[in-house]
């Protein structure tokens, strides 16, 4: 039922396509470039911001985002990444984490976005996973913070203005890249334990909020 509320309106879809068409063809893209271009064109409207984030999440992670925004429909021809890479601080996974967390927070709230982010990292700590990553969580936290600001009436306009000129180090401070990642469940338990895990996550969110 929640997912059915995520239909993208025509204005947001047009903005997303205009953004992709304005970016360099045949070159790797940086998330800050995408955000700069999109939010320099976006109106200061919380609902349009929410729909625009959903469209950008569909561009970056079409299969995953379609589960949460099924009524957004397929991307028009020429609006996808094609063969281009989209990165944040040089990593594709961090760009996807940021956009999914921002769009989920904007549409469904921080509680759901936060729960899904932690579930993803816990799943990654399983034997066949890539490992629990506090770096991924840092990207999630940043996306959540901006997603919330973009759909809050009092901050929607200022958040869009900030994203229109934001850089990578503001989206995700370089220090975040030094956090632990690739941890198996056993290694995570040895280093942190369940209670410390929650404290680390809380502290991480607070640090990101201060940015």
PDB file of N, CA, C and O in Angstrom, residues 7 9 13 15 32 39-40 52 55 81 84 97-99 107 114-115 117 123 126 156-157 179 184 192 194 202 206-207:
ATOM      1  N   UNK A   7       4.020   7.041  -7.012  1.00  0.00           N
ATOM      2  CA  UNK A   7       3.986   7.372  -8.430  1.00  0.00           C
ATOM      3  C   UNK A   7       4.653   8.702  -8.720  1.00  0.00           C
ATOM      4  O   UNK A   7       4.437   9.686  -8.025  1.00  0.00           O
ATOM      5  N   UNK A   9       5.219  12.118 -10.700  1.00  0.00           N
ATOM      6  CA  UNK A   9       4.410  12.998 -11.541  1.00  0.00           C
ATOM      7  C   UNK A   9       5.192  13.408 -12.786  1.00  0.00           C
ATOM      8  O   UNK A   9       6.398  13.211 -12.889  1.00  0.00           O
ATOM      9  N   UNK A  13       9.406  13.592 -13.646  1.00  0.00           N
ATOM     10  CA  UNK A  13       9.984  12.755 -14.700  1.00  0.00           C
ATOM     11  C   UNK A  13      10.672  13.615 -15.745  1.00  0.00           C
ATOM     12  O   UNK A  13      11.775  13.293 -16.206  1.00  0.00           O
ATOM     13  N   UNK A  15      11.964  16.573 -15.291  1.00  0.00           N
ATOM     14  CA  UNK A  15      13.183  17.112 -14.691  1.00  0.00           C
ATOM     15  C   UNK A  15      14.305  16.083 -14.685  1.00  0.00           C
ATOM     16  O   UNK A  15      15.464  16.411 -14.957  1.00  0.00           O
ATOM     17  N   UNK A  32      27.241  14.274  -7.279  1.00  0.00           N
ATOM     18  CA  UNK A  32      27.066  15.707  -7.047  1.00  0.00           C
ATOM     19  C   UNK A  32      26.727  16.443  -8.343  1.00  0.00           C
ATOM     20  O   UNK A  32      25.968  17.418  -8.336  1.00  0.00           O
ATOM     21  N   UNK A  39      18.668  19.879  -9.133  1.00  0.00           N
ATOM     22  CA  UNK A  39      18.070  20.808  -8.180  1.00  0.00           C
ATOM     23  C   UNK A  39      18.295  22.274  -8.540  1.00  0.00           C
ATOM     24  O   UNK A  39      17.687  23.153  -7.933  1.00  0.00           O
ATOM     25  N   UNK A  40      19.115  22.529  -9.549  1.00  0.00           N
ATOM     26  CA  UNK A  40      19.176  23.901 -10.064  1.00  0.00           C
ATOM     27  C   UNK A  40      17.956  24.192 -10.926  1.00  0.00           C
ATOM     28  O   UNK A  40      17.633  25.352 -11.196  1.00  0.00           O
ATOM     29  N   UNK A  52      11.080  13.637  -7.602  1.00  0.00           N
ATOM     30  CA  UNK A  52      12.341  13.727  -8.331  1.00  0.00           C
ATOM     31  C   UNK A  52      13.374  12.764  -7.761  1.00  0.00           C
ATOM     32  O   UNK A  52      14.110  12.102  -8.513  1.00  0.00           O
ATOM     33  N   UNK A  55      12.635   9.342  -9.027  1.00  0.00           N
ATOM     34  CA  UNK A  55      13.073   9.171 -10.408  1.00  0.00           C
ATOM     35  C   UNK A  55      14.579   8.950 -10.497  1.00  0.00           C
ATOM     36  O   UNK A  55      15.058   8.112 -11.265  1.00  0.00           O
ATOM     37  N   UNK A  81      21.150   5.673 -17.303  1.00  0.00           N
ATOM     38  CA  UNK A  81      22.600   5.876 -17.279  1.00  0.00           C
ATOM     39  C   UNK A  81      23.276   5.370 -18.545  1.00  0.00           C
ATOM     40  O   UNK A  81      24.390   5.771 -18.855  1.00  0.00           O
ATOM     41  N   UNK A  84      27.108   4.668 -18.687  1.00  0.00           N
ATOM     42  CA  UNK A  84      27.844   5.530 -17.778  1.00  0.00           C
ATOM     43  C   UNK A  84      27.779   5.008 -16.344  1.00  0.00           C
ATOM     44  O   UNK A  84      26.805   4.385 -15.934  1.00  0.00           O
ATOM     45  N   UNK A  97      23.442   3.892  -2.601  1.00  0.00           N
ATOM     46  CA  UNK A  97      22.989   3.971  -1.207  1.00  0.00           C
ATOM     47  C   UNK A  97      22.390   5.344  -0.917  1.00  0.00           C
ATOM     48  O   UNK A  97      21.330   5.450  -0.280  1.00  0.00           O
ATOM     49  N   UNK A  98      23.075   6.399  -1.347  1.00  0.00           N
ATOM     50  CA  UNK A  98      22.600   7.756  -1.065  1.00  0.00           C
ATOM     51  C   UNK A  98      21.227   7.995  -1.687  1.00  0.00           C
ATOM     52  O   UNK A  98      20.306   8.468  -1.010  1.00  0.00           O
ATOM     53  N   UNK A  99      21.088   7.668  -2.951  1.00  0.00           N
ATOM     54  CA  UNK A  99      19.836   7.948  -3.644  1.00  0.00           C
ATOM     55  C   UNK A  99      18.678   7.108  -3.117  1.00  0.00           C
ATOM     56  O   UNK A  99      17.550   7.610  -2.969  1.00  0.00           O
ATOM     57  N   UNK A 107       9.785   9.755   0.628  1.00  0.00           N
ATOM     58  CA  UNK A 107       8.462   9.223   0.326  1.00  0.00           C
ATOM     59  C   UNK A 107       7.808   8.517   1.509  1.00  0.00           C
ATOM     60  O   UNK A 107       6.620   8.657   1.759  1.00  0.00           O
ATOM     61  N   UNK A 114      15.755   3.862   7.373  1.00  0.00           N
ATOM     62  CA  UNK A 114      16.784   3.435   8.309  1.00  0.00           C
ATOM     63  C   UNK A 114      16.751   1.923   8.507  1.00  0.00           C
ATOM     64  O   UNK A 114      17.790   1.251   8.489  1.00  0.00           O
ATOM     65  N   UNK A 115      15.555   1.369   8.677  1.00  0.00           N
ATOM     66  CA  UNK A 115      15.420  -0.070   8.888  1.00  0.00           C
ATOM     67  C   UNK A 115      15.924  -0.862   7.686  1.00  0.00           C
ATOM     68  O   UNK A 115      16.630  -1.869   7.839  1.00  0.00           O
ATOM     69  N   UNK A 117      18.121   0.138   5.477  1.00  0.00           N
ATOM     70  CA  UNK A 117      19.575   0.280   5.375  1.00  0.00           C
ATOM     71  C   UNK A 117      20.308  -0.675   6.295  1.00  0.00           C
ATOM     72  O   UNK A 117      21.287  -1.316   5.899  1.00  0.00           O
ATOM     73  N   UNK A 123      22.359  -8.244   6.167  1.00  0.00           N
ATOM     74  CA  UNK A 123      22.339  -9.270   5.135  1.00  0.00           C
ATOM     75  C   UNK A 123      23.718  -9.430   4.498  1.00  0.00           C
ATOM     76  O   UNK A 123      24.169 -10.548   4.217  1.00  0.00           O
ATOM     77  N   UNK A 126      26.322 -11.794   6.082  1.00  0.00           N
ATOM     78  CA  UNK A 126      26.155 -13.249   5.955  1.00  0.00           C
ATOM     79  C   UNK A 126      27.318 -13.821   5.147  1.00  0.00           C
ATOM     80  O   UNK A 126      28.038 -13.089   4.454  1.00  0.00           O
ATOM     81  N   UNK A 156      12.633  22.880   2.529  1.00  0.00           N
ATOM     82  CA  UNK A 156      12.656  22.366   1.155  1.00  0.00           C
ATOM     83  C   UNK A 156      13.395  23.292   0.202  1.00  0.00           C
ATOM     84  O   UNK A 156      14.235  22.855  -0.599  1.00  0.00           O
ATOM     85  N   UNK A 157      13.113  24.580   0.276  1.00  0.00           N
ATOM     86  CA  UNK A 157      13.740  25.528  -0.652  1.00  0.00           C
ATOM     87  C   UNK A 157      15.237  25.654  -0.400  1.00  0.00           C
ATOM     88  O   UNK A 157      16.042  25.614  -1.340  1.00  0.00           O
ATOM     89  N   UNK A 179      35.971   4.365   7.621  1.00  0.00           N
ATOM     90  CA  UNK A 179      35.221   3.548   8.572  1.00  0.00           C
ATOM     91  C   UNK A 179      35.328   2.068   8.208  1.00  0.00           C
ATOM     92  O   UNK A 179      35.617   1.713   7.061  1.00  0.00           O
ATOM     93  N   UNK A 184      32.445  -9.592   8.376  1.00  0.00           N
ATOM     94  CA  UNK A 184      31.551 -10.729   8.514  1.00  0.00           C
ATOM     95  C   UNK A 184      30.787 -10.596   9.824  1.00  0.00           C
ATOM     96  O   UNK A 184      31.130  -9.776  10.689  1.00  0.00           O
ATOM     97  N   UNK A 192      32.468  -5.178  17.874  1.00  0.00           N
ATOM     98  CA  UNK A 192      31.483  -4.224  18.364  1.00  0.00           C
ATOM     99  C   UNK A 192      30.443  -4.810  19.308  1.00  0.00           C
ATOM    100  O   UNK A 192      30.077  -4.176  20.288  1.00  0.00           O
ATOM    101  N   UNK A 194      26.382  -6.318  19.755  1.00  0.00           N
ATOM    102  CA  UNK A 194      25.100  -5.776  19.318  1.00  0.00           C
ATOM    103  C   UNK A 194      24.833  -4.389  19.883  1.00  0.00           C
ATOM    104  O   UNK A 194      24.378  -3.497  19.179  1.00  0.00           O
ATOM    105  N   UNK A 202      24.059   5.226  15.973  1.00  0.00           N
ATOM    106  CA  UNK A 202      23.505   6.471  16.493  1.00  0.00           C
ATOM    107  C   UNK A 202      24.523   7.598  16.389  1.00  0.00           C
ATOM    108  O   UNK A 202      24.210   8.702  15.936  1.00  0.00           O
ATOM    109  N   UNK A 206      24.422  11.107  14.142  1.00  0.00           N
ATOM    110  CA  UNK A 206      24.587  12.425  14.742  1.00  0.00           C
ATOM    111  C   UNK A 206      25.699  13.213  14.053  1.00  0.00           C
ATOM    112  O   UNK A 206      25.560  14.409  13.787  1.00  0.00           O
ATOM    113  N   UNK A 207      26.794  12.542  13.720  1.00  0.00           N
ATOM    114  CA  UNK A 207      27.903  13.219  13.038  1.00  0.00           C
ATOM    115  C   UNK A 207      27.476  13.693  11.651  1.00  0.00           C
ATOM    116  O   UNK A 207      27.829  14.794  11.216  1.00  0.00           O
TER     117      UNK A 207
END
